[in-house]
C-alpha cells in the first residue's frame, strides 16, 4: 500500500469513528456534560481535536490562517482569545458557549480540508520543515509566550510529523476519549 492511500484510510477511519461512535449517537444537548462530574466533555473534545488538526494542516503545513478564525463567531467564540480550545484541559466557559451545529460545521470543514490535501499529497512534501513559530504567530495570531508548550512541541518538525501526530495520532487519542465519555454517560 502506498503512503498516500494509507494516510487517507487512517484519516477516513478517524472521521468515521468520531461521527459514527460519538457525534451521531450522543444528543447534541448533552455534548457539554462532563461524565462522572469531571474530565472533558464531548463538545470540548470535538473543538480541541479540530483546532489541532486545523492548525497543523491549514496553518503550519499550508501557511494559511486557520479555518477556526472564520468559524469562531458562529461557534459562539468570536469574542474569545484565539487560543481557545487548544489546551488539553477543558475551558468550561468555552465548551458551554459552543453552538453544536456550528461545531459540527467546523469539524466537518476541518476534516474536508485535510482530506482534500491528503488526496493531493506529494511524498516529497513530507520531508519539509515548515517555519512553524512564524506561521503560528503570523497566520493564527497565537502568542508564543502564552502557548510556549505548543510552540515548543511543534517547532522543528517535518510535515510527516504533523500528519502523524496532530492530525492523526492526537485525533485518534481524543476520539477514544470521546467514546469513553459516551460510555460513561
GROMACS .gro file of N, CA and C in nm, residues 15-178:
model
  492
   15UNK      N    1  -1.237   0.997   1.106
   15UNK     CA    2  -1.365   1.068   1.088
   15UNK      C    3  -1.483   0.974   1.113
   16UNK      N    4  -1.477   0.855   1.060
   16UNK     CA    5  -1.585   0.757   1.076
   16UNK      C    6  -1.609   0.724   1.223
   17UNK      N    7  -1.499   0.706   1.298
   17UNK     CA    8  -1.513   0.676   1.440
   17UNK      C    9  -1.568   0.795   1.517
   18UNK      N   10  -1.521   0.916   1.484
   18UNK     CA   11  -1.568   1.034   1.554
   18UNK      C   12  -1.718   1.055   1.534
   19UNK      N   13  -1.761   1.049   1.409
   19UNK     CA   14  -1.902   1.073   1.381
   19UNK      C   15  -1.988   0.952   1.415
   20UNK      N   16  -1.946   0.833   1.374
   20UNK     CA   17  -2.027   0.714   1.396
   20UNK      C   18  -2.039   0.669   1.540
   21UNK      N   19  -1.936   0.691   1.619
   21UNK     CA   20  -1.936   0.643   1.757
   21UNK      C   21  -1.963   0.751   1.860
   22UNK      N   22  -1.964   0.878   1.817
   22UNK     CA   23  -1.984   0.987   1.914
   22UNK      C   24  -2.090   1.086   1.865
   23UNK      N   25  -2.060   1.160   1.761
   23UNK     CA   26  -2.147   1.269   1.715
   23UNK      C   27  -2.287   1.219   1.682
   24UNK      N   28  -2.297   1.108   1.609
   24UNK     CA   29  -2.427   1.057   1.567
   24UNK      C   30  -2.503   0.986   1.679
   25UNK      N   31  -2.436   0.950   1.787
   25UNK     CA   32  -2.501   0.874   1.894
   25UNK      C   33  -2.539   0.954   2.018
   26UNK      N   34  -2.466   1.061   2.043
   26UNK     CA   35  -2.492   1.140   2.163
   26UNK      C   36  -2.571   1.265   2.123
   27UNK      N   37  -2.689   1.286   2.184
   27UNK     CA   38  -2.766   1.407   2.151
   27UNK      C   39  -2.683   1.533   2.178
   28UNK      N   40  -2.691   1.628   2.086
   28UNK     CA   41  -2.610   1.750   2.096
   28UNK      C   42  -2.633   1.824   2.227
   29UNK      N   43  -2.752   1.817   2.282
   29UNK     CA   44  -2.779   1.888   2.407
   29UNK      C   45  -2.703   1.828   2.526
   30UNK      N   46  -2.639   1.713   2.506
   30UNK     CA   47  -2.560   1.652   2.614
   30UNK      C   48  -2.409   1.668   2.592
   31UNK      N   49  -2.370   1.730   2.483
   31UNK     CA   50  -2.228   1.740   2.449
   31UNK      C   51  -2.146   1.818   2.551
   32UNK      N   52  -2.206   1.910   2.623
   32UNK     CA   53  -2.126   1.988   2.718
   32UNK      C   54  -2.125   1.926   2.858
   33UNK      N   55  -2.185   1.809   2.876
   33UNK     CA   56  -2.182   1.740   3.005
   33UNK      C   57  -2.043   1.680   3.030
   34UNK      N   58  -2.004   1.683   3.155
   34UNK     CA   59  -1.882   1.614   3.195
   34UNK      C   60  -1.925   1.486   3.264
   35UNK      N   61  -1.899   1.373   3.201
   35UNK     CA   62  -1.938   1.244   3.257
   35UNK      C   63  -1.872   1.225   3.393
   36UNK      N   64  -1.945   1.171   3.486
   36UNK     CA   65  -1.895   1.146   3.622
   36UNK      C   66  -1.854   1.274   3.692
   37UNK      N   67  -1.904   1.389   3.647
   37UNK     CA   68  -1.874   1.515   3.713
   37UNK      C   69  -1.735   1.570   3.689
   38UNK      N   70  -1.662   1.519   3.594
   38UNK     CA   71  -1.527   1.569   3.567
   38UNK      C   72  -1.478   1.524   3.431
   39UNK      N   73  -1.357   1.558   3.400
   39UNK     CA   74  -1.299   1.522   3.271
   39UNK      C   75  -1.349   1.612   3.160
   40UNK      N   76  -1.320   1.575   3.039
   40UNK     CA   77  -1.357   1.656   2.923
   40UNK      C   78  -1.495   1.620   2.872
   41UNK      N   79  -1.564   1.720   2.822
   41UNK     CA   80  -1.694   1.698   2.758
   41UNK      C   81  -1.672   1.664   2.611
   42UNK      N   82  -1.775   1.610   2.549
   42UNK     CA   83  -1.769   1.580   2.406
   42UNK      C   84  -1.750   1.709   2.326
   43UNK      N   85  -1.820   1.816   2.366
   43UNK     CA   86  -1.804   1.943   2.294
   43UNK      C   87  -1.659   1.989   2.295
   44UNK      N   88  -1.595   1.978   2.411
   44UNK     CA   89  -1.454   2.019   2.421
   44UNK      C   90  -1.366   1.933   2.333
   45UNK      N   91  -1.388   1.804   2.336
   45UNK     CA   92  -1.303   1.712   2.259
   45UNK      C   93  -1.319   1.736   2.109
   46UNK      N   94  -1.441   1.764   2.064
   46UNK     CA   95  -1.462   1.795   1.923
   46UNK      C   96  -1.387   1.922   1.883
   47UNK      N   97  -1.405   2.026   1.964
   47UNK     CA   98  -1.336   2.152   1.935
   47UNK      C   99  -1.185   2.133   1.939
   48UNK      N  100  -1.137   2.070   2.042
   48UNK     CA  101  -0.994   2.054   2.064
   48UNK      C  102  -0.926   1.977   1.951
   49UNK      N  103  -0.982   1.863   1.914
   49UNK     CA  104  -0.916   1.785   1.808
   49UNK      C  105  -0.924   1.856   1.674
   50UNK      N  106  -1.034   1.928   1.649
   50UNK     CA  107  -1.043   2.005   1.525
   50UNK      C  108  -0.945   2.121   1.524
   51UNK      N  109  -0.930   2.189   1.638
   51UNK     CA  110  -0.835   2.300   1.645
   51UNK      C  111  -0.694   2.253   1.611
   52UNK      N  112  -0.652   2.140   1.668
   52UNK     CA  113  -0.517   2.090   1.644
   52UNK      C  114  -0.499   2.045   1.498
   53UNK      N  115  -0.598   1.974   1.445
   53UNK     CA  116  -0.589   1.929   1.306
   53UNK      C  117  -0.586   2.051   1.213
   54UNK      N  118  -0.671   2.148   1.238
   54UNK     CA  119  -0.679   2.269   1.158
   54UNK      C  120  -0.548   2.347   1.162
   55UNK      N  121  -0.495   2.369   1.282
   55UNK     CA  122  -0.369   2.442   1.294
   55UNK      C  123  -0.255   2.370   1.223
   56UNK      N  124  -0.249   2.239   1.242
   56UNK     CA  125  -0.141   2.161   1.181
   56UNK      C  126  -0.148   2.169   1.029
   57UNK      N  127  -0.267   2.143   0.974
   57UNK     CA  128  -0.277   2.141   0.828
   57UNK      C  129  -0.284   2.281   0.768
   58UNK      N  130  -0.384   2.358   0.809
   58UNK     CA  131  -0.410   2.485   0.743
   58UNK      C  132  -0.299   2.586   0.768
   59UNK      N  133  -0.254   2.594   0.892
   59UNK     CA  134  -0.159   2.699   0.927
   59UNK      C  135  -0.014   2.655   0.912
   60UNK      N  136   0.023   2.546   0.978
   60UNK     CA  137   0.164   2.507   0.975
   60UNK      C  138   0.204   2.450   0.838
   61UNK      N  139   0.127   2.357   0.787
   61UNK     CA  140   0.164   2.292   0.660
   61UNK      C  141   0.133   2.381   0.540
   62UNK      N  142   0.013   2.438   0.534
   62UNK     CA  143  -0.030   2.513   0.415
   62UNK      C  144  -0.004   2.663   0.424
   63UNK      N  145   0.038   2.712   0.541
   63UNK     CA  146   0.073   2.853   0.559
   63UNK      C  147  -0.044   2.948   0.531
   64UNK      N  148  -0.161   2.912   0.587
   64UNK     CA  149  -0.281   2.993   0.574
   64UNK      C  150  -0.341   3.016   0.712
   65UNK      N  151  -0.426   3.117   0.728
   65UNK     CA  152  -0.493   3.135   0.856
   65UNK      C  153  -0.581   3.012   0.886
   66UNK      N  154  -0.591   2.972   1.010
   66UNK     CA  155  -0.672   2.854   1.042
   66UNK      C  156  -0.819   2.877   1.008
   67UNK      N  157  -0.887   2.771   0.971
   67UNK     CA  158  -1.030   2.777   0.944
   67UNK      C  159  -1.106   2.828   1.066
   68UNK      N  160  -1.052   2.801   1.183
   68UNK     CA  161  -1.115   2.841   1.308
   68UNK      C  162  -1.149   2.990   1.310
   69UNK      N  163  -1.063   3.073   1.256
   69UNK     CA  164  -1.086   3.217   1.261
   69UNK      C  165  -1.217   3.255   1.192
   70UNK      N  166  -1.251   3.190   1.083
   70UNK     CA  167  -1.376   3.216   1.013
   70UNK      C  168  -1.495   3.153   1.085
   71UNK      N  169  -1.472   3.045   1.157
   71UNK     CA  170  -1.580   2.973   1.225
   71UNK      C  171  -1.607   3.023   1.367
   72UNK      N  172  -1.513   3.092   1.428
   72UNK     CA  173  -1.525   3.132   1.569
   72UNK      C  174  -1.655   3.207   1.600
   73UNK      N  175  -1.697   3.305   1.520
   73UNK     CA  176  -1.822   3.375   1.554
   73UNK      C  177  -1.943   3.281   1.559
   74UNK      N  178  -1.958   3.194   1.461
   74UNK     CA  179  -2.072   3.101   1.459
   74UNK      C  180  -2.063   3.001   1.574
   75UNK      N  181  -1.941   2.964   1.612
   75UNK     CA  182  -1.923   2.873   1.724
   75UNK      C  183  -1.967   2.935   1.856
   76UNK      N  184  -1.976   3.067   1.860
   76UNK     CA  185  -2.006   3.138   1.985
   76UNK      C  186  -1.879   3.183   2.054
   77UNK      N  187  -1.767   3.181   1.981
   77UNK     CA  188  -1.636   3.213   2.039
   77UNK      C  189  -1.571   3.335   1.976
   78UNK      N  190  -1.647   3.415   1.905
   78UNK     CA  191  -1.591   3.530   1.836
   78UNK      C  192  -1.523   3.630   1.927
   79UNK      N  193  -1.567   3.637   2.053
   79UNK     CA  194  -1.507   3.732   2.147
   79UNK      C  195  -1.405   3.667   2.239
   80UNK      N  196  -1.371   3.543   2.214
   80UNK     CA  197  -1.276   3.469   2.298
   80UNK      C  198  -1.135   3.478   2.240
   81UNK      N  199  -1.034   3.452   2.322
   81UNK     CA  200  -0.896   3.451   2.270
   81UNK      C  201  -0.880   3.348   2.158
   82UNK      N  202  -0.791   3.377   2.063
   82UNK     CA  203  -0.768   3.284   1.951
   82UNK      C  204  -0.706   3.153   1.997
   83UNK      N  205  -0.662   3.146   2.121
   83UNK     CA  206  -0.606   3.022   2.175
   83UNK      C  207  -0.713   2.929   2.231
   84UNK      N  208  -0.838   2.971   2.230
   84UNK     CA  209  -0.947   2.890   2.285
   84UNK      C  210  -0.951   2.752   2.219
   85UNK      N  211  -0.962   2.652   2.302
   85UNK     CA  212  -0.974   2.515   2.252
   85UNK      C  213  -0.844   2.442   2.231
   86UNK      N  214  -0.731   2.506   2.251
   86UNK     CA  215  -0.603   2.441   2.220
   86UNK      C  216  -0.548   2.358   2.336
   87UNK      N  217  -0.569   2.399   2.459
   87UNK     CA  218  -0.512   2.329   2.572
   87UNK      C  219  -0.579   2.194   2.597
   88UNK      N  220  -0.507   2.106   2.661
   88UNK     CA  221  -0.562   1.974   2.693
   88UNK      C  222  -0.669   1.981   2.801
   89UNK      N  223  -0.660   2.078   2.888
   89UNK     CA  224  -0.758   2.092   2.995
   89UNK      C  225  -0.877   2.173   2.944
   90UNK      N  226  -0.996   2.121   2.965
   90UNK     CA  227  -1.117   2.187   2.918
   90UNK      C  228  -1.136   2.323   2.982
   91UNK      N  229  -1.174   2.419   2.899
   91UNK     CA  230  -1.214   2.551   2.944
   91UNK      C  231  -1.367   2.550   2.941
   92UNK      N  232  -1.431   2.536   3.057
   92UNK     CA  233  -1.576   2.521   3.062
   92UNK      C  234  -1.650   2.640   3.001
   93UNK      N  235  -1.596   2.761   3.019
   93UNK     CA  236  -1.663   2.877   2.961
   93UNK      C  237  -1.661   2.871   2.807
   94UNK      N  238  -1.565   2.801   2.751
   94UNK     CA  239  -1.558   2.785   2.606
   94UNK      C  240  -1.651   2.672   2.563
   95UNK      N  241  -1.640   2.556   2.625
   95UNK     CA  242  -1.720   2.440   2.580
   95UNK      C  243  -1.870   2.463   2.599
   96UNK      N  244  -1.910   2.534   2.703
   96UNK     CA  245  -2.053   2.559   2.724
   96UNK      C  246  -2.107   2.669   2.633
   97UNK      N  247  -2.021   2.748   2.573
   97UNK     CA  248  -2.063   2.854   2.481
   97UNK      C  249  -2.081   2.803   2.338
   98UNK      N  250  -2.032   2.684   2.309
   98UNK     CA  251  -2.032   2.633   2.172
   98UNK      C  252  -2.172   2.605   2.119
   99UNK      N  253  -2.195   2.645   1.996
   99UNK     CA  254  -2.318   2.611   1.925
   99UNK      C  255  -2.294   2.475   1.858
  100UNK      N  256  -2.373   2.371   1.893
  100UNK     CA  257  -2.347   2.237   1.839
  100UNK      C  258  -2.347   2.228   1.686
  101UNK      N  259  -2.441   2.295   1.620
  101UNK     CA  260  -2.445   2.288   1.473
  101UNK      C  261  -2.321   2.354   1.413
  102UNK      N  262  -2.280   2.466   1.469
  102UNK     CA  263  -2.159   2.534   1.421
  102UNK      C  264  -2.035   2.450   1.449
  103UNK      N  265  -2.036   2.379   1.561
  103UNK     CA  266  -1.923   2.292   1.595
  103UNK      C  267  -1.910   2.178   1.494
  104UNK      N  268  -2.021   2.116   1.460
  104UNK     CA  269  -2.018   2.010   1.358
  104UNK      C  270  -1.971   2.068   1.224
  105UNK      N  271  -2.016   2.189   1.191
  105UNK     CA  272  -1.973   2.252   1.065
  105UNK      C  273  -1.822   2.276   1.065
  106UNK      N  274  -1.767   2.321   1.178
  106UNK     CA  275  -1.623   2.345   1.186
  106UNK      C  276  -1.544   2.214   1.178
  107UNK      N  277  -1.588   2.114   1.253
  107UNK     CA  278  -1.519   1.984   1.250
  107UNK      C  279  -1.525   1.926   1.108
  108UNK      N  280  -1.640   1.935   1.044
  108UNK     CA  281  -1.656   1.884   0.908
  108UNK      C  282  -1.567   1.959   0.810
  109UNK      N  283  -1.565   2.091   0.820
  109UNK     CA  284  -1.480   2.172   0.731
  109UNK      C  285  -1.332   2.135   0.749
  110UNK      N  286  -1.292   2.112   0.873
  110UNK     CA  287  -1.153   2.074   0.901
  110UNK      C  288  -1.120   1.939   0.840
  111UNK      N  289  -1.206   1.841   0.861
  111UNK     CA  290  -1.183   1.708   0.803
  111UNK      C  291  -1.186   1.713   0.651
  112UNK      N  292  -1.278   1.790   0.593
  112UNK     CA  293  -1.284   1.803   0.447
  112UNK      C  294  -1.156   1.862   0.391
  113UNK      N  295  -1.106   1.967   0.455
  113UNK     CA  296  -0.982   2.032   0.409
  113UNK      C  297  -0.864   1.935   0.416
  114UNK      N  298  -0.857   1.859   0.524
  114UNK     CA  299  -0.748   1.762   0.539
  114UNK      C  300  -0.758   1.653   0.433
  115UNK      N  301  -0.877   1.604   0.410
  115UNK     CA  302  -0.896   1.500   0.308
  115UNK      C  303  -0.855   1.551   0.169
  116UNK      N  304  -0.897   1.672   0.135
  116UNK     CA  305  -0.858   1.729   0.004
  116UNK      C  306  -0.706   1.738  -0.009
  117UNK      N  307  -0.641   1.783   0.098
  117UNK     CA  308  -0.496   1.797   0.095
  117UNK      C  309  -0.428   1.660   0.084
  118UNK      N  310  -0.477   1.563   0.159
  118UNK     CA  311  -0.417   1.429   0.154
  118UNK      C  312  -0.431   1.367   0.015
  119UNK      N  313  -0.540   1.396  -0.054
  119UNK     CA  314  -0.559   1.342  -0.189
  119UNK      C  315  -0.458   1.398  -0.289
  120UNK      N  316  -0.402   1.517  -0.260
  120UNK     CA  317  -0.303   1.579  -0.349
  120UNK      C  318  -0.161   1.568  -0.295
  121UNK      N  319  -0.144   1.498  -0.187
  121UNK     CA  320  -0.016   1.491  -0.118
  121UNK      C  321   0.096   1.436  -0.205
  122UNK      N  322   0.207   1.504  -0.200
  122UNK     CA  323   0.329   1.457  -0.264
  122UNK      C  324   0.422   1.405  -0.155
  123UNK      N  325   0.478   1.290  -0.174
  123UNK     CA  326   0.568   1.233  -0.073
  123UNK      C  327   0.685   1.325  -0.043
  124UNK      N  328   0.728   1.404  -0.143
  124UNK     CA  329   0.839   1.496  -0.121
  124UNK      C  330   0.805   1.601  -0.015
  125UNK      N  331   0.678   1.638  -0.006
  125UNK     CA  332   0.637   1.741   0.090
  125UNK      C  333   0.654   1.693   0.234
  126UNK      N  334   0.655   1.564   0.255
  126UNK     CA  335   0.660   1.509   0.391
  126UNK      C  336   0.792   1.542   0.462
  127UNK      N  337   0.898   1.567   0.389
  127UNK     CA  338   1.028   1.594   0.450
  127UNK      C  339   1.053   1.742   0.478
  128UNK      N  340   0.962   1.828   0.438
  128UNK     CA  341   0.977   1.972   0.458
  128UNK      C  342   0.959   2.007   0.606
  129UNK      N  343   1.042   2.099   0.654
  129UNK     CA  344   1.029   2.152   0.790
  129UNK      C  345   0.972   2.293   0.779
  130UNK      N  346   0.842   2.309   0.809
  130UNK     CA  347   0.781   2.442   0.798
  130UNK      C  348   0.834   2.537   0.906
  131UNK      N  349   0.822   2.665   0.880
  131UNK     CA  350   0.857   2.767   0.980
  131UNK      C  351   0.739   2.779   1.076
  132UNK      N  352   0.725   2.681   1.161
  132UNK     CA  353   0.609   2.668   1.249
  132UNK      C  354   0.588   2.789   1.340
  133UNK      N  355   0.690   2.836   1.414
  133UNK     CA  356   0.665   2.951   1.501
  133UNK      C  357   0.613   3.073   1.426
  134UNK      N  358   0.672   3.104   1.312
  134UNK     CA  359   0.629   3.219   1.234
  134UNK      C  360   0.485   3.202   1.187
  135UNK      N  361   0.449   3.083   1.143
  135UNK     CA  362   0.314   3.059   1.092
  135UNK      C  363   0.210   3.060   1.205
  136UNK      N  364   0.244   3.000   1.318
  136UNK     CA  365   0.150   3.001   1.431
  136UNK      C  366   0.125   3.144   1.480
  137UNK      N  367   0.230   3.222   1.484
  137UNK     CA  368   0.217   3.359   1.532
  137UNK      C  369   0.155   3.450   1.424
  138UNK      N  370   0.208   3.446   1.304
  138UNK     CA  371   0.165   3.537   1.198
  138UNK      C  372   0.032   3.502   1.135
  139UNK      N  373   0.007   3.374   1.109
  139UNK     CA  374  -0.116   3.332   1.042
  139UNK      C  375  -0.231   3.305   1.139
  140UNK      N  376  -0.199   3.251   1.257
  140UNK     CA  377  -0.304   3.214   1.353
  140UNK      C  378  -0.320   3.316   1.465
  141UNK      N  379  -0.225   3.409   1.476
  141UNK     CA  380  -0.233   3.510   1.581
  141UNK      C  381  -0.209   3.457   1.720
  142UNK      N  382  -0.134   3.347   1.730
  142UNK     CA  383  -0.109   3.285   1.860
  142UNK      C  384   0.014   3.345   1.926
  143UNK      N  385   0.009   3.355   2.056
  143UNK     CA  386   0.115   3.415   2.136
  143UNK      C  387   0.214   3.308   2.180
  144UNK      N  388   0.341   3.319   2.139
  144UNK     CA  389   0.440   3.217   2.176
  144UNK      C  390   0.470   3.211   2.325
  145UNK      N  391   0.443   3.318   2.398
  145UNK     CA  392   0.464   3.316   2.544
  145UNK      C  393   0.348   3.243   2.611
  146UNK      N  394   0.225   3.278   2.574
  146UNK     CA  395   0.106   3.213   2.631
  146UNK      C  396   0.105   3.064   2.598
  147UNK      N  397   0.144   3.029   2.476
  147UNK     CA  398   0.139   2.891   2.428
  147UNK      C  399   0.279   2.834   2.409
  148UNK      N  400   0.367   2.860   2.505
  148UNK     CA  401   0.505   2.813   2.493
  148UNK      C  402   0.512   2.661   2.475
  149UNK      N  403   0.420   2.589   2.537
  149UNK     CA  404   0.418   2.443   2.525
  149UNK      C  405   0.389   2.401   2.381
  150UNK      N  406   0.297   2.470   2.312
  150UNK     CA  407   0.263   2.436   2.174
  150UNK      C  408   0.377   2.473   2.079
  151UNK      N  409   0.430   2.594   2.094
  151UNK     CA  410   0.542   2.636   2.009
  151UNK      C  411   0.662   2.545   2.030
  152UNK      N  412   0.687   2.506   2.154
  152UNK     CA  413   0.800   2.417   2.184
  152UNK      C  414   0.780   2.278   2.129
  153UNK      N  415   0.660   2.224   2.143
  153UNK     CA  416   0.632   2.088   2.097
  153UNK      C  417   0.626   2.078   1.945
  154UNK      N  418   0.575   2.181   1.879
  154UNK     CA  419   0.555   2.176   1.735
  154UNK      C  420   0.673   2.230   1.655
  155UNK      N  421   0.765   2.300   1.715
  155UNK     CA  422   0.875   2.360   1.641
  155UNK      C  423   0.976   2.258   1.590
  156UNK      N  424   1.028   2.280   1.470
  156UNK     CA  425   1.136   2.199   1.416
  156UNK      C  426   1.098   2.064   1.359
  157UNK      N  427   0.970   2.037   1.343
  157UNK     CA  428   0.927   1.907   1.290
  157UNK      C  429   0.895   1.914   1.142
  158UNK      N  430   0.903   1.799   1.079
  158UNK     CA  431   0.871   1.787   0.937
  158UNK      C  432   0.719   1.772   0.918
  159UNK      N  433   0.676   1.790   0.795
  159UNK     CA  434   0.534   1.775   0.761
  159UNK      C  435   0.484   1.637   0.801
  160UNK      N  436   0.565   1.533   0.782
  160UNK     CA  437   0.517   1.400   0.817
  160UNK      C  438   0.487   1.388   0.966
  161UNK      N  439   0.561   1.458   1.051
  161UNK     CA  440   0.531   1.457   1.194
  161UNK      C  441   0.395   1.520   1.220
  162UNK      N  442   0.364   1.631   1.150
  162UNK     CA  443   0.234   1.697   1.170
  162UNK      C  444   0.119   1.607   1.125
  163UNK      N  445   0.140   1.531   1.019
  163UNK     CA  446   0.036   1.438   0.974
  163UNK      C  447   0.022   1.324   1.076
  164UNK      N  448   0.136   1.271   1.121
  164UNK     CA  449   0.132   1.158   1.214
  164UNK      C  450   0.078   1.194   1.352
  165UNK      N  451   0.115   1.313   1.405
  165UNK     CA  452   0.073   1.344   1.541
  165UNK      C  453  -0.049   1.436   1.548
  166UNK      N  454  -0.038   1.567   1.523
  166UNK     CA  455  -0.156   1.649   1.546
  166UNK      C  456  -0.278   1.610   1.463
  167UNK      N  457  -0.258   1.563   1.341
  167UNK     CA  458  -0.373   1.529   1.258
  167UNK      C  459  -0.427   1.390   1.292
  168UNK      N  460  -0.343   1.288   1.289
  168UNK     CA  461  -0.393   1.151   1.309
  168UNK      C  462  -0.382   1.102   1.453
  169UNK      N  463  -0.264   1.100   1.509
  169UNK     CA  464  -0.245   1.041   1.642
  169UNK      C  465  -0.320   1.113   1.752
  170UNK      N  466  -0.306   1.244   1.756
  170UNK     CA  467  -0.376   1.326   1.855
  170UNK      C  468  -0.527   1.311   1.837
  171UNK      N  469  -0.571   1.311   1.712
  171UNK     CA  470  -0.714   1.293   1.684
  171UNK      C  471  -0.765   1.158   1.732
  172UNK      N  472  -0.690   1.051   1.704
  172UNK     CA  473  -0.731   0.917   1.750
  172UNK      C  474  -0.739   0.911   1.902
  173UNK      N  475  -0.644   0.972   1.970
  173UNK     CA  476  -0.645   0.971   2.116
  173UNK      C  477  -0.772   1.036   2.170
  174UNK      N  478  -0.809   1.150   2.112
  174UNK     CA  479  -0.926   1.220   2.162
  174UNK      C  480  -1.058   1.159   2.116
  175UNK      N  481  -1.058   1.090   2.003
  175UNK     CA  482  -1.178   1.015   1.964
  175UNK      C  483  -1.199   0.902   2.064
  176UNK      N  484  -1.092   0.833   2.101
  176UNK     CA  485  -1.104   0.729   2.204
  176UNK      C  486  -1.156   0.785   2.334
  177UNK      N  487  -1.106   0.902   2.372
  177UNK     CA  488  -1.153   0.968   2.494
  177UNK      C  489  -1.302   1.003   2.482
  178UNK      N  490  -1.345   1.054   2.367
  178UNK     CA  491  -1.486   1.090   2.347
  178UNK      C  492  -1.575   0.966   2.353
   0.00000   0.00000   0.00000
